[in-house]
PDB file of C-alpha atoms and ligand atoms in Angstrom:
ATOM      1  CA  UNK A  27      90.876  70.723 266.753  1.00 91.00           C
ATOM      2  CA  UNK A  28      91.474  66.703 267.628  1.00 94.00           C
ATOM      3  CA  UNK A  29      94.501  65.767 265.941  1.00 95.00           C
ATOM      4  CA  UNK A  30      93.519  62.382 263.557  1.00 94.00           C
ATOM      5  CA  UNK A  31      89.803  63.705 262.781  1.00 96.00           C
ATOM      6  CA  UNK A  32      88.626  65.143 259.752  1.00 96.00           C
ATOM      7  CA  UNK A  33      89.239  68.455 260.730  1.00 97.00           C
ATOM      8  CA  UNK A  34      92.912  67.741 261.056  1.00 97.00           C
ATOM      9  CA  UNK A  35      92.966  65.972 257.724  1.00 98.00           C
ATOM     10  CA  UNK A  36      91.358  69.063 255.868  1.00 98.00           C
ATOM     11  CA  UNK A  37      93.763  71.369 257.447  1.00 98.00           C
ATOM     12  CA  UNK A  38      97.368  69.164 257.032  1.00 98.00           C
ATOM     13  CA  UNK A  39      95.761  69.014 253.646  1.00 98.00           C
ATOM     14  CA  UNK A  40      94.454  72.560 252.968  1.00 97.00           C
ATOM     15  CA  UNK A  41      97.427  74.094 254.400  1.00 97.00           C
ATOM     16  CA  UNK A  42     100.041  71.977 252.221  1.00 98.00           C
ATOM     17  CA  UNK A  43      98.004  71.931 248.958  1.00 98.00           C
ATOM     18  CA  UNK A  44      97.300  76.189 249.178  1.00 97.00           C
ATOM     19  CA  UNK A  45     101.418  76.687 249.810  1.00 97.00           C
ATOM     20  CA  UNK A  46     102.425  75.344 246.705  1.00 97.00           C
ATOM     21  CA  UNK A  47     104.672  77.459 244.536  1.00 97.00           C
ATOM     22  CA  UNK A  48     104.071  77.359 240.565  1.00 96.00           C
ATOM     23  CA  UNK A  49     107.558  77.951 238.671  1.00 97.00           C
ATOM     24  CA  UNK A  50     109.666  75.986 236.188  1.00 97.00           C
ATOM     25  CA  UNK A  51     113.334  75.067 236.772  1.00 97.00           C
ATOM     26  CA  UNK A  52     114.302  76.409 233.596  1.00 96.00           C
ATOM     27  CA  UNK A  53     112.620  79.846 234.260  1.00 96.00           C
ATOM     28  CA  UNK A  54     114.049  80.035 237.207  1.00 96.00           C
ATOM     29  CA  UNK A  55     117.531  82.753 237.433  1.00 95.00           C
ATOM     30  CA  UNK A  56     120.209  80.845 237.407  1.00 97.00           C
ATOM     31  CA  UNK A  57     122.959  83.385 237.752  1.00 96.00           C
ATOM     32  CA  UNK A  58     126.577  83.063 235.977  1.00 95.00           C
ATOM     33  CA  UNK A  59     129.293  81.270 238.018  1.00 94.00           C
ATOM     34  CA  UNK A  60     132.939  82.652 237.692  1.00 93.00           C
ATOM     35  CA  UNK A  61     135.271  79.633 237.981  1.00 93.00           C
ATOM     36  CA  UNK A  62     135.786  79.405 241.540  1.00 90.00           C
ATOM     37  CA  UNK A  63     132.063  79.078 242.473  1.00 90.00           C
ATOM     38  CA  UNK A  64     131.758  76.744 239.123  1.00 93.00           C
ATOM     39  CA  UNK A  65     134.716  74.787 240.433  1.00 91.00           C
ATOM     40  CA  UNK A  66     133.166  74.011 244.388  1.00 88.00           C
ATOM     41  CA  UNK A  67     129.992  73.570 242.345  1.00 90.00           C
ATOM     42  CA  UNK A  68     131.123  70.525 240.269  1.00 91.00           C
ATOM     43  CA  UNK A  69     133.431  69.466 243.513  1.00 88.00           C
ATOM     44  CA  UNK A  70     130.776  69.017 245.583  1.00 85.00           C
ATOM     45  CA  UNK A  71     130.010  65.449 245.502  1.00 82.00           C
ATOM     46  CA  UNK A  72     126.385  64.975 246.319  1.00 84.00           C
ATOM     47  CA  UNK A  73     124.476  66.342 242.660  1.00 89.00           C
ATOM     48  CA  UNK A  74     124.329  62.550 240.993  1.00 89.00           C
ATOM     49  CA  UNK A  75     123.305  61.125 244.505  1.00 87.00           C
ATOM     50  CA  UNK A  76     120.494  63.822 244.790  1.00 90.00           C
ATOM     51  CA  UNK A  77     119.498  63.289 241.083  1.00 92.00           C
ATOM     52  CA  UNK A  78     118.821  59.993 241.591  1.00 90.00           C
ATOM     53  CA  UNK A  79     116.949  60.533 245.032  1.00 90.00           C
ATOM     54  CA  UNK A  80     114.338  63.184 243.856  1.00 94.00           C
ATOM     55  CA  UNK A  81     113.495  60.944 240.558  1.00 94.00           C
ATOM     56  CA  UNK A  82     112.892  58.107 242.597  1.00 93.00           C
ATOM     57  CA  UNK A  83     110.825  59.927 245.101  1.00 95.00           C
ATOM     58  CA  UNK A  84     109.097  61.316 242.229  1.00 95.00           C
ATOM     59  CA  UNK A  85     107.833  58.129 240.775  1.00 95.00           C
ATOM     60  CA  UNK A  86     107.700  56.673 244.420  1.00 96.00           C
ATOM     61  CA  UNK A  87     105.267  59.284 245.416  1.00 97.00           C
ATOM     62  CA  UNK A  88     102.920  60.039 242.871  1.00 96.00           C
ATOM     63  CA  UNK A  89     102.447  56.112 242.193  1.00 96.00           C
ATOM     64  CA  UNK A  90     101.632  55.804 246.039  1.00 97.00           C
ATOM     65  CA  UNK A  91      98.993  58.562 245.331  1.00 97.00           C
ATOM     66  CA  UNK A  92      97.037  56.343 243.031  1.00 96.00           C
ATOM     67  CA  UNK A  93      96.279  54.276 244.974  1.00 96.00           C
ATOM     68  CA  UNK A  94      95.091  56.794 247.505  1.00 96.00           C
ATOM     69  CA  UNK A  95      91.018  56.718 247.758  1.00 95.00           C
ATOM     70  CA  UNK A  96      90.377  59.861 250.031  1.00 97.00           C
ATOM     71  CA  UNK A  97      90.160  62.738 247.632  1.00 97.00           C
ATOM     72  CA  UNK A  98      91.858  65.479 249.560  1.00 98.00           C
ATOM     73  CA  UNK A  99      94.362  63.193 250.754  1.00 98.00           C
ATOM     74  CA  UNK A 100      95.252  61.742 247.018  1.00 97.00           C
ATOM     75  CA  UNK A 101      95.376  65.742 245.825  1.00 98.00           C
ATOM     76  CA  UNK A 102      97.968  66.372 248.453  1.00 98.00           C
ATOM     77  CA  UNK A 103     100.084  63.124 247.584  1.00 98.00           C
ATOM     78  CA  UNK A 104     100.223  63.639 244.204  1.00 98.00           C
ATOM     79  CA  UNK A 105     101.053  67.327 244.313  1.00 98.00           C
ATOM     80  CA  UNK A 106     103.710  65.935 246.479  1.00 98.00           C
ATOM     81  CA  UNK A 107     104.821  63.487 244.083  1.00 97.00           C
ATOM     82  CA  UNK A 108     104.320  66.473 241.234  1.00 97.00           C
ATOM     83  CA  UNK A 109     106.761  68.760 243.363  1.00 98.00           C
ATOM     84  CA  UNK A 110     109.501  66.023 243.957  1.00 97.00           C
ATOM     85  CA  UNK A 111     109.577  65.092 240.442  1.00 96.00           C
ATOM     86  CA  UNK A 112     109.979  68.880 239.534  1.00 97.00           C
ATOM     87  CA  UNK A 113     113.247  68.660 242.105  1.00 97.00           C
ATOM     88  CA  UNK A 114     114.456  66.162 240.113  1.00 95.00           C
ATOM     89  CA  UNK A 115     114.353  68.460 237.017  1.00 96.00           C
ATOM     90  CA  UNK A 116     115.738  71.122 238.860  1.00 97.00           C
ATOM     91  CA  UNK A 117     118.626  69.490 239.931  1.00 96.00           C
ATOM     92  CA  UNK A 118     118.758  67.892 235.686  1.00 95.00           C
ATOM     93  CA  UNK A 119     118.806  71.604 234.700  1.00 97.00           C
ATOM     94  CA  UNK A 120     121.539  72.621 236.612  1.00 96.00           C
ATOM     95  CA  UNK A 121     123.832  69.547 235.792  1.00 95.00           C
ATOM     96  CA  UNK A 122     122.919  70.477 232.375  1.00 95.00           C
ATOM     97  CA  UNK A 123     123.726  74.326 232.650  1.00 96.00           C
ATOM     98  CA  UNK A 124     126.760  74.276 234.903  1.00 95.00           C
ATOM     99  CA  UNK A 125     127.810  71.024 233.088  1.00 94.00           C
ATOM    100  CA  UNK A 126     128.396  69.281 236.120  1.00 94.00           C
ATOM    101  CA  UNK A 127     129.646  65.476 235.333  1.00 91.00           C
ATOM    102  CA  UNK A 128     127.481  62.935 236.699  1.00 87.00           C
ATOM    103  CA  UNK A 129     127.857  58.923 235.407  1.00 85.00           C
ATOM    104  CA  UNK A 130     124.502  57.578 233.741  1.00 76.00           C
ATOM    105  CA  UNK A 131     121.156  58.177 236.264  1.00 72.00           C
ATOM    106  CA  UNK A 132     119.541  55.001 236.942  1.00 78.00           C
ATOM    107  CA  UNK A 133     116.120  54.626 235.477  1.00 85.00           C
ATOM    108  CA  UNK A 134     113.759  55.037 238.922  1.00 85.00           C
ATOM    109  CA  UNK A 135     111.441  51.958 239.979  1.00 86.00           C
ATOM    110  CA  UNK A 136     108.749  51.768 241.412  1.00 88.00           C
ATOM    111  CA  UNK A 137     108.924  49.769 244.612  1.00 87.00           C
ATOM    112  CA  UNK A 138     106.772  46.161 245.159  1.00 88.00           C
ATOM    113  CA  UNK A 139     105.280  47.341 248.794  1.00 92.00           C
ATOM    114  CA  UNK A 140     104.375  51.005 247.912  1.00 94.00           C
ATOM    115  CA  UNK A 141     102.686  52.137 251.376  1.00 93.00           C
ATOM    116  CA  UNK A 142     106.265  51.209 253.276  1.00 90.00           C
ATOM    117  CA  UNK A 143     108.429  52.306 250.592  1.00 92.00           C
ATOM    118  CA  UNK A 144     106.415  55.708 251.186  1.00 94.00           C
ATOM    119  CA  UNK A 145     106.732  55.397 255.027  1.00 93.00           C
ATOM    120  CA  UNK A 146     110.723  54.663 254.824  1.00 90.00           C
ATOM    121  CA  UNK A 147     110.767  57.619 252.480  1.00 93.00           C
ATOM    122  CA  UNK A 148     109.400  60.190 254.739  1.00 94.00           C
ATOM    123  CA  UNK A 149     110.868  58.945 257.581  1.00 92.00           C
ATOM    124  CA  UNK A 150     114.239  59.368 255.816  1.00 91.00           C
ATOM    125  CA  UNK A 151     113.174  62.836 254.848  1.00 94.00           C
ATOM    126  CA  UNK A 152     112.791  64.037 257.979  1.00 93.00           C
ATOM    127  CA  UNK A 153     116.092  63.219 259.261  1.00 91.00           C
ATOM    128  CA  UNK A 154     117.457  64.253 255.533  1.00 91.00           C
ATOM    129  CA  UNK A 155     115.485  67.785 255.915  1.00 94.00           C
ATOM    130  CA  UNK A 156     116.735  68.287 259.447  1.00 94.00           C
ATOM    131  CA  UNK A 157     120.500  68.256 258.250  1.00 92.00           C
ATOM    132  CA  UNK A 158     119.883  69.839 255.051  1.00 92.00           C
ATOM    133  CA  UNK A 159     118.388  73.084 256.332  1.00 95.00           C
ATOM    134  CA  UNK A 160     121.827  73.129 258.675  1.00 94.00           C
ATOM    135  CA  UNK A 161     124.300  72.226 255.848  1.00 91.00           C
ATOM    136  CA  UNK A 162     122.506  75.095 253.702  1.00 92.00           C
ATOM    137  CA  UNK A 163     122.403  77.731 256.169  1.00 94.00           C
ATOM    138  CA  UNK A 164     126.603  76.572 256.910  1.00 92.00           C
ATOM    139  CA  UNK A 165     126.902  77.069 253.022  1.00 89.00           C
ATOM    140  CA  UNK A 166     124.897  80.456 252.882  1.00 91.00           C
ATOM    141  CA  UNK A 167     127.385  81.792 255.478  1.00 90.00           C
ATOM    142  CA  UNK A 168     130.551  80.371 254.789  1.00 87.00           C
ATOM    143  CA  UNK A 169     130.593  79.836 250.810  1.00 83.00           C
ATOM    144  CA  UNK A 170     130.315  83.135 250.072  1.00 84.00           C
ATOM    145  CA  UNK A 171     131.703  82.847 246.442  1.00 86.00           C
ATOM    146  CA  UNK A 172     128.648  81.055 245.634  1.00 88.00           C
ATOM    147  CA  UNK A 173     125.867  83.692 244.509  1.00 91.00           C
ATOM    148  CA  UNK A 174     122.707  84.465 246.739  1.00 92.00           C
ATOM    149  CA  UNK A 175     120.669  84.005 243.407  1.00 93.00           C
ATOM    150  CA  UNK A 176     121.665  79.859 244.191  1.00 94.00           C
ATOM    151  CA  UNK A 177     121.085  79.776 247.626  1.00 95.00           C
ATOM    152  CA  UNK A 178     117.838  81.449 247.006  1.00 95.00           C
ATOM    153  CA  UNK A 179     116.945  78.726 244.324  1.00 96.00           C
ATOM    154  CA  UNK A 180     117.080  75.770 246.715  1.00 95.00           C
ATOM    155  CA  UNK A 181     115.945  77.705 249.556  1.00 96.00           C
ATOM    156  CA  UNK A 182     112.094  77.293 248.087  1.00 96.00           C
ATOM    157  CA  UNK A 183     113.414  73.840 247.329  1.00 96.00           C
ATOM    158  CA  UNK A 184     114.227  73.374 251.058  1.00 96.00           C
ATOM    159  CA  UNK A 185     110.631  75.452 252.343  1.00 96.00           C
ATOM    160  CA  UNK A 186     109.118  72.744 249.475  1.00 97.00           C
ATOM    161  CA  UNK A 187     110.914  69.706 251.993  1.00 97.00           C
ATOM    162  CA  UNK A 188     109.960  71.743 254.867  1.00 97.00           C
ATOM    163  CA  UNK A 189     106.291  71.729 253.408  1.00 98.00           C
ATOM    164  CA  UNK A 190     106.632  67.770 252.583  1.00 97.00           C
ATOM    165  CA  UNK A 191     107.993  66.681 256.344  1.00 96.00           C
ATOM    166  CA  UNK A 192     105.110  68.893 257.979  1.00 97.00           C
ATOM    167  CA  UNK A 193     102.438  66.882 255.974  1.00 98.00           C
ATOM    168  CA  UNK A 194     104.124  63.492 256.414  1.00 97.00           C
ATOM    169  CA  UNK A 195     104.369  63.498 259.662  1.00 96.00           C
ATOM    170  CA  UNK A 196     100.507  64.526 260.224  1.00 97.00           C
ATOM    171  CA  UNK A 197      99.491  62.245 257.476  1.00 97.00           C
ATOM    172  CA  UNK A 198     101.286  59.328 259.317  1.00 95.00           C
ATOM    173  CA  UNK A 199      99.514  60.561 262.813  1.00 95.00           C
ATOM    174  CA  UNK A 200      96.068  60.743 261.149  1.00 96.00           C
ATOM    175  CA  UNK A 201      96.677  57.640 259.317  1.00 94.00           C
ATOM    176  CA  UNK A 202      97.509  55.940 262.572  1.00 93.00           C
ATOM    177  CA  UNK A 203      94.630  57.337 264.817  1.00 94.00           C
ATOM    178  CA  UNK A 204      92.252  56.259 262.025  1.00 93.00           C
ATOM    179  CA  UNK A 205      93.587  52.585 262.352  1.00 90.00           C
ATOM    180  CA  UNK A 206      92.810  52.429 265.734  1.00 89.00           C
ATOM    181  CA  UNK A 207      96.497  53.463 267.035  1.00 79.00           C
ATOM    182  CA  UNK A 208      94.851  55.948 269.639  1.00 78.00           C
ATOM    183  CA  UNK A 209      98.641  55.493 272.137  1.00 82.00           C
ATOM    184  CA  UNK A 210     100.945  58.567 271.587  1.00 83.00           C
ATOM    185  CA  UNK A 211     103.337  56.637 273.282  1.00 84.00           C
ATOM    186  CA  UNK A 212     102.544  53.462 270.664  1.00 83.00           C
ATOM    187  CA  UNK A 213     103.405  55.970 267.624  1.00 83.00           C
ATOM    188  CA  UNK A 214     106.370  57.546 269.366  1.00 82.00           C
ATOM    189  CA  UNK A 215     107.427  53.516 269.171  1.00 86.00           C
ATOM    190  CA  UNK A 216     106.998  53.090 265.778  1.00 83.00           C
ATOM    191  CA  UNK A 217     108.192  56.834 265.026  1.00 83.00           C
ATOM    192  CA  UNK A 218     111.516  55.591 266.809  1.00 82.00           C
ATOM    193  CA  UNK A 219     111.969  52.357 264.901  1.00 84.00           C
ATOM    194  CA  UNK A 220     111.509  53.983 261.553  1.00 84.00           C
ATOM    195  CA  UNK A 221     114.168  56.800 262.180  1.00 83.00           C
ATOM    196  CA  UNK A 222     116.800  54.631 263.802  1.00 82.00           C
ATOM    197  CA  UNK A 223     116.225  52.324 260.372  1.00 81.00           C
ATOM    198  CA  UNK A 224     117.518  56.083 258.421  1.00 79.00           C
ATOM    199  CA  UNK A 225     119.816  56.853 261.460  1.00 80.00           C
ATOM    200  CA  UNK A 226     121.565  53.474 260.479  1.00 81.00           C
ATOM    201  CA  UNK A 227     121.040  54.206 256.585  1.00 76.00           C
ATOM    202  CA  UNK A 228     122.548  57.539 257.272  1.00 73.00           C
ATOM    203  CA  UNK A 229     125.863  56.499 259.332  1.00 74.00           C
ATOM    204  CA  UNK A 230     126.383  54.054 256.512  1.00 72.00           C
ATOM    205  CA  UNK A 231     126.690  56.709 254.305  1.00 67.00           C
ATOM    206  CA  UNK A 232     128.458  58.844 256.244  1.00 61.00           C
ATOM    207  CA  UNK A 233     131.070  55.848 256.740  1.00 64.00           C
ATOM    208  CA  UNK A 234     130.853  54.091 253.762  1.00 58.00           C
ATOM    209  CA  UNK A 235     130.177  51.057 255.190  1.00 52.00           C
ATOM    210  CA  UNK A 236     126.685  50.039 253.335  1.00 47.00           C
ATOM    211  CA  UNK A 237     127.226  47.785 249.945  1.00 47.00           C
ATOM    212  CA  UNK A 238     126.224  50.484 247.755  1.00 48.00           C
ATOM    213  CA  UNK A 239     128.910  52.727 249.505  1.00 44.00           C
ATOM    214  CA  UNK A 240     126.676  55.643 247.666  1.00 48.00           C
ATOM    215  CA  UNK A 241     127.153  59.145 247.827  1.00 48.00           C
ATOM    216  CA  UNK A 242     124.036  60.735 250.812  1.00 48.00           C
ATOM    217  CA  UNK A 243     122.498  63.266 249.809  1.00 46.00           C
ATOM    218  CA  UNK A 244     123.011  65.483 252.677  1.00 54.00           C
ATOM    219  CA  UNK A 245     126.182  63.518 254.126  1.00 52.00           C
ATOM    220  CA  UNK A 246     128.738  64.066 252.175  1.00 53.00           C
ATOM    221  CA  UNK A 247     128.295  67.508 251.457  1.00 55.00           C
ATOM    222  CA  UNK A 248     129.391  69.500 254.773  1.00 55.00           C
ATOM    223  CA  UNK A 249     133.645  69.090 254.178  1.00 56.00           C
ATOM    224  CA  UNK A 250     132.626  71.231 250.630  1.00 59.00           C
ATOM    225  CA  UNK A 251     131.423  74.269 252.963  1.00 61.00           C
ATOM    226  CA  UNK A 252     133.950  74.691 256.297  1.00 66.00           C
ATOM    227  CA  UNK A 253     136.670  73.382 257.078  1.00 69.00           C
ATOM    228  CA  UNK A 254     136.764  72.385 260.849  1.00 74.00           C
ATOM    229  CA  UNK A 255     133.519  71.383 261.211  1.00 79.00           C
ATOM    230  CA  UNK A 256     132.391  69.944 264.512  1.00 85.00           C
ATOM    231  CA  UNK A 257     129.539  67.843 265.490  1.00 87.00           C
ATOM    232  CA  UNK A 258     128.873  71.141 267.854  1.00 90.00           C
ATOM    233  CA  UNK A 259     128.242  73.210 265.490  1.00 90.00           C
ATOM    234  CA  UNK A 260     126.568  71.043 262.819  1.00 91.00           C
ATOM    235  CA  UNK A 261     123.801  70.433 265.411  1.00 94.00           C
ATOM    236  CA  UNK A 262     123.470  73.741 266.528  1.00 94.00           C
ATOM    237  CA  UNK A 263     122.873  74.708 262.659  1.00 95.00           C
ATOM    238  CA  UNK A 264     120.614  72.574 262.288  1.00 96.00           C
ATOM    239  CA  UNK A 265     118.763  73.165 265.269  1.00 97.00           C
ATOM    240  CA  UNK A 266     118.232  77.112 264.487  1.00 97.00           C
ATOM    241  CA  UNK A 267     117.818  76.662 260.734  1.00 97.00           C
ATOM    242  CA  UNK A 268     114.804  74.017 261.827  1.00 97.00           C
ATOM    243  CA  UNK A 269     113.059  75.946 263.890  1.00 95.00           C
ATOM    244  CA  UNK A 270     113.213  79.119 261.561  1.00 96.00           C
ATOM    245  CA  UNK A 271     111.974  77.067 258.816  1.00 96.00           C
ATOM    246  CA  UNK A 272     109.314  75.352 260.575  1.00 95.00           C
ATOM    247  CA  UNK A 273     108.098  77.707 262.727  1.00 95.00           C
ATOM    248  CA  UNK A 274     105.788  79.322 259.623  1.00 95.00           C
ATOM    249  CA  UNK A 275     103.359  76.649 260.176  1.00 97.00           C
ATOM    250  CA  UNK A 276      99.797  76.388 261.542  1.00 96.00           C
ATOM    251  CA  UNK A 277     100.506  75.807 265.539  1.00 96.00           C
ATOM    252  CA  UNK A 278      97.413  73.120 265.273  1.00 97.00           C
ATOM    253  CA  UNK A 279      99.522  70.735 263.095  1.00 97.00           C
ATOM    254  CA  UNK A 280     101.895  67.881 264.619  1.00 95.00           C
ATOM    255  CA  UNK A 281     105.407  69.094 264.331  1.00 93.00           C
ATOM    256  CA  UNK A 282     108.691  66.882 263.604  1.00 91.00           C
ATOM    257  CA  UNK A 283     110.054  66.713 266.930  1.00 88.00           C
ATOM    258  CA  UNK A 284     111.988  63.434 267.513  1.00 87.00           C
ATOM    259  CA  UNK A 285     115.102  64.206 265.700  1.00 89.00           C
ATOM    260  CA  UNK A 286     115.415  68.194 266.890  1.00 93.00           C
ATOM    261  CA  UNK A 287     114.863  66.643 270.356  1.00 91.00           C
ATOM    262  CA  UNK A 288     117.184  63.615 269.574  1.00 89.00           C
ATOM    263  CA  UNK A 289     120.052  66.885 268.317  1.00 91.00           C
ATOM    264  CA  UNK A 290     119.167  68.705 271.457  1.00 94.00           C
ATOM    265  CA  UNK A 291     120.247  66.080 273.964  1.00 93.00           C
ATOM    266  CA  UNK A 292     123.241  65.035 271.667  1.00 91.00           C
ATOM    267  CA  UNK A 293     124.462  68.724 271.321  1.00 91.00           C
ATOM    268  CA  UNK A 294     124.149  69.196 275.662  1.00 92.00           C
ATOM    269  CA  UNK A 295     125.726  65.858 275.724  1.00 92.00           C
ATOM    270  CA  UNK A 296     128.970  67.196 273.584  1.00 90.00           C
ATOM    271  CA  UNK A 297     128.922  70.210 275.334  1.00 87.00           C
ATOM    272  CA  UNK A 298     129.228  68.589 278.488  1.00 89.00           C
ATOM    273  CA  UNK A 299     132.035  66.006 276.975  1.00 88.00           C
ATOM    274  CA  UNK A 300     134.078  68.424 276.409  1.00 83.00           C
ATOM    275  CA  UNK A 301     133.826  70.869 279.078  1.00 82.00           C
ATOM    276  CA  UNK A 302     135.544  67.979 280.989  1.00 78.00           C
TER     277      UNK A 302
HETATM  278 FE1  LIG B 417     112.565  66.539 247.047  1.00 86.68          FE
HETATM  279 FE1  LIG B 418     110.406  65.963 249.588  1.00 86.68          FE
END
């Protein structure tokens, strides 16, 4: 199979749109928290930040679908769009059930330039996936007075992200190939520009430095888990939880591999460091 013919579209496609899960946050079972695992729940600092990401997405997403005119292509965007506005509710119902305090959500808009508001946002998702599945497997280890019955509600929320990075990153490759961009080393390029653009966006979470001095999703989350977390280990994390999760797809399809590749050099590089 070429990667960017139609081939590859029907099976990025296919493959994303026959994986989805039916289920509805509310029927899901949310166990009962004692106090100490309701306590590090409502600590952690991340649940208003993540509200407000997955509603935007949500409208983001299934307002870039309309104006999708391939069939199978719209069908996979909107069922994109369907399952990041259903994270959104997920993380409403358990605000509401564990009575987690949150200030006033802002009301999501949809942005003027829709086609690069969806490329920024799947872009960011990659790099937001990639240290999400290693802050969750930390957690699943380490915060053991947290049930399993949690960690196994957001790990199908994770395998959903998992789902949504595989077909964004093919969609973007297809995409490309279709306009004309036939240079691997062209769309590495662009690849490149877009991640260092949620690299930056990332750091200035991470350090506060941005204006909006908000609250990332997946940065602020680690210190909540372990104490004495190191970069080293982090990355490591990350790297195993990646591959596990992203191994379960079709070996045809393109696979994320900038940022694992961009963690793999950094985490030789700190080994090295400091075995001088
Ligand atoms: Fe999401
Ligand atoms: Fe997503």
């Amino acid at each position: 199979m070429e990667i960017g013919s139609k081939e590859h579209k029907e099976l990025f496609c296919c493959s994303f749109i026959e994986s989805h899960l039916e289920y509805e946050p509310e029927r899901l079972p949310w166990p009962n928290l004692d106090s100490v695992a309701l306590e590090s729940l409502r600590a952690i600092p991340f649940w208003q930040e993540a509200l407000n990401t997955e509603q935007e997405a949500g409208v983001m997403v299934n307002a870039f679908a309309a104006t999708i005119s391939d069939p199978l292509l719209q069908e996979a965007i909107a069922l994109q769009g369907r399952e990041e506005e259903r994270h959104g509710k997920l993380i409403q119902y358990l605000i509401n059930h564990y009575d987690i305090e949150i200030s006033q959500p802002l009301e999501p808009v949809v942005p003027t330039n829709i086609k690069t508001a969806f490329l920024d946002f799947g872009f960011g998702e990659c790099l937001d996936s990639f240290l999400a599945f290693g802050l969750f497997g930390l957690a699943r280890r380490h915060a053991t007075y947290i049930p399993q019955e949690l960690f196994q509600i957001f790990d199908v929320v994770l395998n959903e992200e998992a789902r949504h990075i595989m077909f964004f990153v093919n969609w973007v490759t297809y995409q490309q190939i279709q306009e004309g961009n036939k240079s691997k080393w062209l769309r590495g390029t662009n690849a490149f520009w877009h991640y260092q653009r949620a690299l930056q966006d990332k750091i200035q979470a991470f350090t506060g430095s941005n204006d909006k001095k908000q609250e990332s999703f997946t940065a602020t989350g680690s210190s909540n888990f372990m104490d004495n977390l190191t970069p080293e280990v982090l990355l490591s994390t990350c790297l195993e939880e990646n591959s596990q999760r992203m191994n379960v797809f079709d070996k045809r399809l393109v696979q994320p591999q900038l940022i694992p590749n961009l963690a793999k050099i950094t985490l030789r590089t700190l080994k090295f460091l400091s075995r001088r």
